[in-house]
XYZ file of C-alpha atoms in Angstrom:
432
model
C 68.584 8.417 -33.453
C 64.878 9.080 -33.446
C 62.521 6.190 -34.174
C 59.696 6.755 -36.628
C 57.604 3.968 -35.089
C 54.376 5.252 -33.568
C 54.138 4.725 -29.859
C 51.055 2.728 -28.851
C 48.857 4.518 -26.328
C 48.849 2.930 -22.903
C 46.053 0.442 -22.420
C 43.304 1.904 -20.287
C 42.054 -0.179 -17.426
C 38.429 -1.183 -17.778
C 35.968 0.929 -15.847
C 34.529 -1.153 -13.040
C 30.763 -1.572 -13.254
C 28.709 0.662 -11.016
C 26.651 -1.310 -8.567
C 22.973 -0.559 -9.034
C 21.433 0.788 -5.826
C 17.795 0.323 -6.843
C 17.302 -2.936 -4.968
C 18.835 -1.376 -1.870
C 16.327 1.465 -2.171
C 13.577 -1.149 -2.565
C 14.733 -2.860 0.633
C 14.594 0.423 2.548
C 11.165 1.145 1.047
C 9.950 -2.282 2.158
C 10.988 -1.578 5.752
C 9.318 1.848 5.603
C 6.132 0.234 4.301
C 6.203 -2.283 7.156
C 6.493 0.651 9.582
C 3.083 1.889 8.467
C 1.677 -0.913 10.670
C 0.800 1.346 13.655
C -1.552 3.275 11.362
C -3.217 0.181 9.869
C -6.590 -1.088 11.073
C -5.219 -4.519 12.010
C -2.728 -3.005 14.454
C -5.104 -0.352 15.802
C -7.712 -3.024 16.549
C -5.447 -4.437 19.269
C -5.845 -1.183 21.237
C -9.604 -0.710 20.939
C -10.939 -2.904 23.759
C -8.265 -1.926 26.341
C -8.810 1.761 25.585
C -12.597 1.457 25.811
C -12.260 -0.243 29.195
C -9.826 2.254 30.717
C -11.174 5.479 29.216
C -14.839 4.603 29.714
C -15.786 5.358 26.116
C -18.466 3.567 24.143
C -17.558 1.434 21.151
C -19.694 3.692 18.974
C -17.757 6.759 20.116
C -14.389 5.150 19.376
C -15.627 3.886 16.000
C -16.858 7.374 15.118
C -13.501 8.858 16.113
C -11.782 6.345 13.842
C -14.156 7.193 10.994
C -13.416 10.916 11.366
C -9.700 10.241 11.612
C -9.680 8.098 8.478
C -11.688 10.535 6.351
C -9.713 13.578 7.507
C -6.415 11.833 6.911
C -7.531 10.728 3.450
C -8.570 14.270 2.489
C -5.028 15.503 3.156
C -3.196 12.883 1.099
C -3.425 14.632 -2.312
C -1.496 17.569 -0.849
C 1.080 15.145 0.579
C 1.526 13.659 -2.889
C 2.174 17.097 -4.386
C 4.740 17.747 -1.651
C 6.539 14.492 -2.482
C 6.795 15.545 -6.141
C 8.039 19.024 -5.228
C 10.462 18.313 -2.388
C 11.406 14.678 -2.982
C 10.681 11.449 -1.143
C 13.754 11.652 1.079
C 12.870 14.887 2.839
C 9.164 14.142 2.933
C 9.682 10.668 4.388
C 11.841 12.093 7.182
C 9.133 14.632 8.054
C 6.405 11.977 7.841
C 8.388 9.711 10.162
C 8.900 12.517 12.676
C 5.195 13.437 12.657
C 4.031 9.819 12.775
C 6.226 8.992 15.752
C 5.115 12.121 17.593
C 1.426 11.300 17.120
C 1.925 7.722 18.334
C 3.671 8.969 21.471
C 0.892 11.523 22.012
C -1.691 8.717 21.839
C -0.091 7.192 24.938
C -1.299 10.277 26.832
C -4.910 10.574 25.628
C -7.687 10.828 28.195
C -10.735 11.919 26.186
C -12.430 11.570 22.816
C -11.117 14.778 21.215
C -7.503 13.782 21.764
C -8.218 10.270 20.546
C -9.840 11.594 17.370
C -6.850 13.863 16.695
C -4.547 10.904 17.216
C -6.517 8.803 14.754
C -6.276 11.615 12.189
C -2.506 11.665 12.612
C -1.853 7.933 12.366
C -4.216 7.408 9.433
C -2.684 10.350 7.561
C 0.992 9.801 8.336
C 0.977 6.045 8.816
C -1.485 4.299 6.572
C -1.414 6.982 3.901
C 1.651 9.203 3.570
C 4.425 6.804 4.588
C 3.138 4.056 2.298
C 2.760 6.559 -0.542
C 6.366 7.704 -0.130
C 7.713 4.138 -0.049
C 5.989 3.034 -3.247
C 6.710 6.319 -5.066
C 10.473 6.150 -4.553
C 10.501 2.535 -5.755
C 8.702 3.532 -8.955
C 11.332 6.204 -9.602
C 14.157 3.644 -9.607
C 12.631 1.028 -11.908
C 10.921 0.897 -15.300
C 11.240 -2.490 -17.026
C 11.225 -4.279 -13.658
C 8.932 -1.865 -11.842
C 6.156 -4.378 -11.212
C 8.630 -6.873 -9.794
C 10.289 -4.274 -7.552
C 6.982 -2.947 -6.251
C 5.820 -6.512 -5.606
C 8.911 -7.166 -3.476
C 8.377 -3.933 -1.549
C 4.678 -4.636 -1.032
C 5.291 -8.220 0.063
C 7.921 -7.195 2.584
C 5.712 -4.435 3.918
C 2.693 -6.724 4.162
C 4.706 -9.316 6.063
C 5.701 -6.728 8.649
C 2.182 -5.353 8.947
C 0.713 -8.826 9.428
C 3.019 -9.485 12.394
C 2.021 -6.290 14.185
C -1.290 -7.442 15.742
C 0.320 -10.531 17.288
C 3.237 -8.571 18.746
C 1.009 -5.748 19.951
C -1.427 -8.056 21.682
C 1.435 -9.518 23.756
C 2.953 -6.103 24.422
C -0.384 -4.631 25.552
C -1.044 -7.645 27.785
C 2.354 -7.284 29.453
C 2.892 -3.508 29.551
C -0.471 -1.847 28.837
C -1.776 0.064 25.859
C -0.149 3.376 26.786
C 3.317 1.832 26.810
C 2.569 0.094 23.512
C 1.707 3.413 21.808
C 4.899 4.917 23.241
C 7.096 2.073 22.012
C 5.542 2.245 18.556
C 6.307 5.966 18.331
C 9.914 5.528 19.411
C 10.334 2.655 16.936
C 9.057 4.816 14.079
C 11.514 7.560 15.007
C 14.396 5.107 15.302
C 13.728 3.318 12.005
C 11.935 5.589 9.535
C 13.919 8.816 10.026
C 17.375 7.187 9.590
C 16.139 5.244 6.553
C 14.881 8.459 4.983
C 17.977 10.532 5.650
C 20.707 7.913 5.208
C 19.228 5.302 2.885
C 16.680 6.839 0.524
C 17.724 8.692 -2.628
C 14.939 10.288 -4.649
C 16.043 9.220 -8.136
C 18.946 7.306 -9.715
C 20.362 10.502 -11.216
C 21.003 11.817 -7.686
C 23.951 9.418 -7.413
C 24.903 9.167 -11.084
C 22.882 6.058 -11.907
C 20.069 5.242 -14.274
C 16.655 3.608 -14.079
C 16.910 -0.205 -13.840
C 20.693 0.156 -13.550
C 20.999 0.650 -17.316
C 24.135 2.128 -18.819
C 22.799 2.860 -22.320
C 21.892 6.483 -21.633
C 19.995 8.411 -24.210
C 17.171 5.945 -24.623
C 13.650 6.738 -23.629
C 14.040 4.768 -20.439
C 16.986 6.798 -19.218
C 16.401 10.283 -20.576
C 14.789 11.478 -17.379
C 11.385 11.322 -15.762
C 8.336 11.852 -17.933
C 4.719 12.046 -16.991
C 1.394 13.808 -17.266
C 0.031 16.133 -14.617
C -2.569 15.079 -12.075
C -5.165 17.193 -13.901
C -4.568 15.230 -17.093
C -4.671 11.922 -15.222
C -7.985 12.866 -13.620
C -9.463 13.400 -17.076
C -8.404 9.907 -18.167
C -11.221 7.315 -17.889
C -8.883 4.516 -16.853
C -7.705 6.531 -13.852
C -11.235 6.201 -12.494
C -11.228 2.471 -13.181
C -8.114 2.188 -11.000
C -9.716 4.449 -8.387
C -12.882 2.331 -8.357
C -10.788 -0.830 -8.017
C -8.784 0.329 -5.000
C -11.866 1.902 -3.405
C -13.896 -1.284 -3.815
C -11.080 -3.464 -2.495
C -10.358 -1.100 0.393
C -13.972 -0.789 1.466
C -14.877 -4.481 1.234
C -11.713 -6.079 2.607
C -11.696 -3.651 5.546
C -15.352 -4.435 6.213
C -14.706 -8.174 6.206
C -11.568 -7.823 8.314
C -13.220 -5.526 10.845
C -16.135 -7.933 11.370
C -14.256 -11.148 10.633
C -14.620 -12.766 14.067
C -18.365 -12.132 14.134
C -18.858 -12.962 10.458
C -17.093 -16.332 10.618
C -18.617 -17.191 13.975
C -21.985 -16.770 12.292
C -20.890 -19.522 9.892
C -20.008 -21.909 12.729
C -16.314 -21.185 13.294
C -14.938 -20.766 16.787
C -13.451 -17.433 17.819
C -9.961 -18.938 17.640
C -10.534 -20.370 14.155
C -12.030 -17.082 12.964
C -9.000 -15.135 14.175
C -6.623 -17.724 12.689
C -8.158 -17.122 9.246
C -5.963 -14.042 8.963
C -3.039 -16.433 8.407
C -4.161 -17.902 5.053
C -5.206 -14.411 3.986
C -1.718 -13.086 4.705
C 0.114 -15.972 3.051
C -2.096 -15.847 -0.042
C -1.641 -12.074 -0.235
C 2.143 -12.369 -0.133
C 2.186 -15.037 -2.828
C -0.234 -13.105 -5.042
C 1.832 -9.938 -4.707
C 5.055 -11.664 -5.750
C 3.345 -13.416 -8.676
C 1.284 -10.494 -9.994
C 4.059 -7.866 -9.857
C 6.254 -9.461 -12.558
C 3.171 -10.280 -14.647
C 2.218 -6.577 -14.741
C 5.622 -5.920 -16.349
C 4.866 -8.315 -19.216
C 1.188 -9.000 -19.696
C -2.197 -7.386 -20.256
C -3.034 -5.198 -17.215
C -6.745 -4.941 -17.968
C -7.202 -8.696 -17.815
C -5.219 -8.891 -14.572
C -7.384 -6.289 -12.887
C -10.585 -7.955 -14.094
C -9.453 -11.359 -12.798
C -8.524 -9.855 -9.419
C -11.919 -8.149 -9.119
C -13.643 -11.423 -10.036
C -11.678 -13.115 -7.259
C -12.843 -10.524 -4.742
C -16.486 -10.954 -5.751
C -16.138 -14.729 -5.519
C -14.680 -14.440 -2.007
C -17.650 -12.352 -0.841
C -20.157 -14.881 -2.168
C -18.065 -17.687 -0.667
C -18.338 -16.005 2.734
C -22.101 -16.675 2.743
C -21.631 -20.473 2.550
C -18.440 -20.995 4.588
C -18.228 -24.052 6.804
C -15.473 -24.820 9.317
C -12.355 -26.441 7.883
C -11.079 -26.277 4.321
C -13.962 -24.110 3.172
C -12.925 -21.358 5.605
C -9.282 -21.673 4.570
C -10.292 -21.402 0.916
C -12.211 -18.213 1.664
C -9.135 -16.760 3.374
C -6.941 -17.619 0.400
C -9.445 -16.128 -2.063
C -9.935 -12.779 -0.342
C -6.275 -12.410 0.589
C -5.027 -13.119 -2.930
C -7.649 -10.934 -4.632
C -7.099 -7.854 -2.476
C -3.301 -8.103 -2.769
C -3.499 -8.532 -6.545
C -5.683 -5.432 -6.917
C -3.262 -3.300 -4.890
C -0.254 -4.619 -6.814
C -1.804 -3.955 -10.225
C -2.675 -0.372 -9.259
C 0.720 0.370 -7.703
C 2.651 -0.900 -10.723
C 0.282 0.240 -13.460
C -0.205 3.861 -12.347
C 3.392 4.986 -13.061
C 3.364 2.935 -16.260
C 0.280 4.766 -17.555
C 0.913 8.277 -16.269
C 4.701 8.514 -15.789
C 6.674 9.516 -12.708
C 7.051 13.301 -12.983
C 3.825 13.885 -11.031
C 3.471 10.391 -9.609
C 3.187 11.605 -6.011
C 0.253 13.856 -6.841
C -1.511 11.197 -8.930
C -1.010 8.370 -6.452
C -1.829 10.770 -3.629
C -5.298 11.125 -5.134
C -5.636 7.354 -5.545
C -4.396 6.705 -2.020
C -6.857 9.246 -0.630
C -9.696 7.424 -2.379
C -8.435 4.090 -1.070
C -8.001 5.265 2.536
C -11.318 7.117 2.491
C -13.153 4.043 1.249
C -11.968 2.005 4.231
C -13.972 4.257 6.534
C -17.328 3.163 5.099
C -17.101 -0.604 4.762
C -17.262 -1.543 8.463
C -20.149 0.854 9.070
C -22.101 -0.457 6.065
C -21.742 -4.075 7.180
C -22.692 -3.153 10.753
C -25.857 -1.347 9.656
C -26.974 -4.243 7.458
C -26.197 -6.736 10.223
C -28.164 -4.687 12.777
C -31.122 -4.497 10.396
C -31.177 -8.148 9.294
C -29.319 -10.003 12.022
C -26.902 -11.492 9.480
C -24.080 -10.459 7.131
C -25.452 -12.337 4.127
C -27.293 -9.384 2.554
C -24.229 -7.134 2.842
C -21.923 -9.757 1.348
C -24.171 -10.641 -1.586
C -25.108 -7.039 -2.292
C -21.511 -5.856 -2.268
C -20.363 -8.762 -4.461
C -21.869 -6.896 -7.412
C -19.361 -4.036 -7.042
C -16.245 -6.012 -8.071
C -18.166 -7.416 -11.042
C -19.003 -3.906 -12.272
C -15.436 -2.642 -11.805
C -13.942 -5.728 -13.460
C -16.182 -5.237 -16.486
C -15.170 -1.576 -16.687
C -11.498 -2.622 -16.565
C -12.018 -4.795 -19.652
C -14.042 -2.250 -21.623
C -12.265 1.028 -20.823
C -9.477 2.017 -23.194
C -5.985 2.331 -21.784
C -4.248 5.688 -22.322
C -0.996 5.862 -24.231
C 1.778 6.268 -21.611
C 3.773 9.514 -21.706
C 6.927 7.670 -22.867
C 5.069 6.570 -26.001
C 5.109 2.834 -25.239
C 1.802 1.105 -25.784
C 0.372 -0.769 -22.820
C -1.391 -3.705 -24.393
C -0.869 -7.422 -24.244
C 2.754 -7.253 -25.381
C 5.830 -6.658 -23.250
C 7.275 -3.179 -23.145
C 10.127 -2.627 -25.603
C 13.571 -3.139 -24.109
C 15.084 -0.119 -25.796
């Protein structure tokens, strides 16, 4: 006999949640950012005196080579950014890592100024510029609502690694020589960056069936795919140039202070040891500022944040003219470290928020080129003023006006409407 009762469909087992890989990508990006250390001024400074002694070059010649290397590397970064947009972070990071490692190994063989200049071009382009650009770009692709927080974590991890490099390199150079140190750095970049790029990095969440921020509610503006204006449109936006002025001012002035820090603080009565140790409060304050400012960018008024950070930088420069040994010097280190880190964090998180991610590599490539290029001029400017006056006071006080001007522009310049249609004002971004 046939039953007329409807048969209930079998209960379907719940679909297990997909683990969001964005934070794993952020961890890989943080390591990649830390591996830019061999191309950063702090790490390169450990090689300068040993190379001058062995190669018989003048300090002016080496400084000029570094200036040429920095400017040439910066000029190439916009093209690198376009390549990242076109071919993806994963492939570009692998190529950058291969080139960076090769240049570092080649620097272990230099014997004259032309080879040294070429090496400086390579490490400033691939290390300080391109690798850092790739690391922050891929992080921006994986996050939207929590982008500031994620970029802050990446930046803090990278900064921690970079800050350790000078200490480790000084010991390595003392024990094994500068040529071996360049060689080891190159092999380390090959061993770490290339595997991270090929095995760990994925360009966008969609590549592995995921969504920005790990969201599952597809179809919303946050998950409908990348959006963004072109670099040409961004360059016509006034606030782009506010961001460019901010990173250029911070890059030029913090590099100038860092490059001359031992001499500058010794002029204020600190011992050489105490002057060198001032990098510690700068690093700690920078890490804390990065982790605090990143989440704030996700929720609060970006113009006010940038203005406050620029005010902090100007205050630190004025402070440097009245430093005394002890707590005053530590306070200066905290001020300049926190201000410079906050400026970088605001720019890194705010740029994709204002202009989208479709052409983020090209847009941030232009900003990074401006930032890297600016670092070439600060040390020379301070040196010229010091040679002319015998002190750093005129350079510090004169340059303190720059952050004030940029901070005022940040408050007065209108923010563009982001390409996803969300207003960037004092209110949090919508969650939908």
